[in-house]
Amino acid sequence: MDLCLFYEIKSNKVLLIQLLKEYLVPYLNLILTYLMIINLQLIEIHFKVKSSRRLKRFHKSKLGANQ
């Protein structure tokens, strides 16, 4: 491999990394925040469904015990 070509490829990689840092890093925090919000909403939905199932089971057992 030609030494000039090697350095050109290496400098292009460095340039690409610098561009990624410059443009993506400011948005990473925002993206992570959105992901955390979505995750929290999914967890909340999961527990609401779980608790409503428990309540239904509890009410069924109460009704069965009263009869």
PDB file of C-alpha atoms in Angstrom:
ATOM      1  CA  MET A   1       0.000   0.000   0.000  1.00  0.00           C
ATOM      2  CA  ASP A   2       1.263   3.432  -0.890  1.00  0.00           C
ATOM      3  CA  LEU A   3       2.224   5.490   2.164  1.00  0.00           C
ATOM      4  CA  CYS A   4       0.435   8.612   0.855  1.00  0.00           C
ATOM      5  CA  LEU A   5      -2.766   6.623   0.352  1.00  0.00           C
ATOM      6  CA  PHE A   6      -2.490   5.225   3.875  1.00  0.00           C
ATOM      7  CA  TYR A   7      -2.194   8.696   5.389  1.00  0.00           C
ATOM      8  CA  GLU A   8      -5.047   9.982   3.249  1.00  0.00           C
ATOM      9  CA  ILE A   9      -7.307   7.170   4.448  1.00  0.00           C
ATOM     10  CA  LYS A  10      -6.228   7.761   8.042  1.00  0.00           C
ATOM     11  CA  SER A  11      -6.867  11.513   7.780  1.00  0.00           C
ATOM     12  CA  ASN A  12     -10.275  10.852   6.200  1.00  0.00           C
ATOM     13  CA  LYS A  13     -11.177   8.607   9.129  1.00  0.00           C
ATOM     14  CA  VAL A  14     -10.102  11.316  11.570  1.00  0.00           C
ATOM     15  CA  LEU A  15     -12.137  13.876   9.633  1.00  0.00           C
ATOM     16  CA  LEU A  16     -15.178  11.596   9.674  1.00  0.00           C
ATOM     17  CA  ILE A  17     -14.849  11.055  13.419  1.00  0.00           C
ATOM     18  CA  GLN A  18     -14.562  14.814  13.977  1.00  0.00           C
ATOM     19  CA  LEU A  19     -17.681  15.418  11.872  1.00  0.00           C
ATOM     20  CA  LEU A  20     -19.591  12.765  13.799  1.00  0.00           C
ATOM     21  CA  LYS A  21     -18.544  14.298  17.104  1.00  0.00           C
ATOM     22  CA  GLU A  22     -19.479  17.762  15.932  1.00  0.00           C
ATOM     23  CA  TYR A  23     -22.916  16.878  14.578  1.00  0.00           C
ATOM     24  CA  LEU A  24     -24.064  13.855  16.553  1.00  0.00           C
ATOM     25  CA  VAL A  25     -22.907  14.552  20.092  1.00  0.00           C
ATOM     26  CA  PRO A  26     -25.254  17.539  20.571  1.00  0.00           C
ATOM     27  CA  TYR A  27     -28.165  15.334  19.510  1.00  0.00           C
ATOM     28  CA  LEU A  28     -27.126  12.260  21.488  1.00  0.00           C
ATOM     29  CA  ASN A  29     -28.367  13.742  24.734  1.00  0.00           C
ATOM     30  CA  LEU A  30     -31.714  14.549  23.137  1.00  0.00           C
ATOM     31  CA  ILE A  31     -31.994  11.082  21.572  1.00  0.00           C
ATOM     32  CA  LEU A  32     -31.141   9.394  24.881  1.00  0.00           C
ATOM     33  CA  THR A  33     -33.704  11.536  26.686  1.00  0.00           C
ATOM     34  CA  TYR A  34     -36.428  10.524  24.221  1.00  0.00           C
ATOM     35  CA  LEU A  35     -35.461   6.872  24.569  1.00  0.00           C
ATOM     36  CA  MET A  36     -35.635   7.100  28.359  1.00  0.00           C
ATOM     37  CA  ILE A  37     -39.072   8.745  28.190  1.00  0.00           C
ATOM     38  CA  ILE A  38     -40.353   6.044  25.833  1.00  0.00           C
ATOM     39  CA  ASN A  39     -38.905   3.344  28.081  1.00  0.00           C
ATOM     40  CA  LEU A  40     -40.529   4.843  31.186  1.00  0.00           C
ATOM     41  CA  GLN A  41     -43.888   5.033  29.398  1.00  0.00           C
ATOM     42  CA  LEU A  42     -43.601   1.381  28.357  1.00  0.00           C
ATOM     43  CA  ILE A  43     -42.752   0.371  31.939  1.00  0.00           C
ATOM     44  CA  GLU A  44     -45.718   2.387  33.225  1.00  0.00           C
ATOM     45  CA  ILE A  45     -48.080   0.727  30.721  1.00  0.00           C
ATOM     46  CA  HIS A  46     -46.718  -2.695  31.678  1.00  0.00           C
ATOM     47  CA  PHE A  47     -47.372  -2.127  35.377  1.00  0.00           C
ATOM     48  CA  LYS A  48     -50.835  -0.667  34.736  1.00  0.00           C
ATOM     49  CA  VAL A  49     -51.794  -3.786  32.777  1.00  0.00           C
ATOM     50  CA  LYS A  50     -50.273  -6.034  35.437  1.00  0.00           C
ATOM     51  CA  SER A  51     -52.017  -4.246  38.305  1.00  0.00           C
ATOM     52  CA  SER A  52     -55.380  -4.229  36.507  1.00  0.00           C
ATOM     53  CA  ARG A  53     -55.076  -7.988  36.012  1.00  0.00           C
ATOM     54  CA  ARG A  54     -54.337  -8.406  39.726  1.00  0.00           C
ATOM     55  CA  LEU A  55     -57.337  -6.251  40.625  1.00  0.00           C
ATOM     56  CA  LYS A  56     -59.616  -8.333  38.387  1.00  0.00           C
ATOM     57  CA  ARG A  57     -58.311 -11.523  39.973  1.00  0.00           C
ATOM     58  CA  PHE A  58     -58.777 -10.051  43.454  1.00  0.00           C
ATOM     59  CA  HIS A  59     -62.366  -8.996  42.689  1.00  0.00           C
ATOM     60  CA  LYS A  60     -63.164 -12.418  41.225  1.00  0.00           C
ATOM     61  CA  SER A  61     -61.815 -14.129  44.336  1.00  0.00           C
ATOM     62  CA  LYS A  62     -63.802 -11.742  46.571  1.00  0.00           C
ATOM     63  CA  LEU A  63     -66.983 -12.412  44.630  1.00  0.00           C
ATOM     64  CA  GLY A  64     -66.374 -16.161  44.849  1.00  0.00           C
ATOM     65  CA  ALA A  65     -65.793 -15.957  48.605  1.00  0.00           C
ATOM     66  CA  ASN A  66     -68.992 -13.944  49.178  1.00  0.00           C
ATOM     67  CA  GLN A  67     -71.236 -16.374  47.309  1.00  0.00           C
TER      68      GLN A  67
END
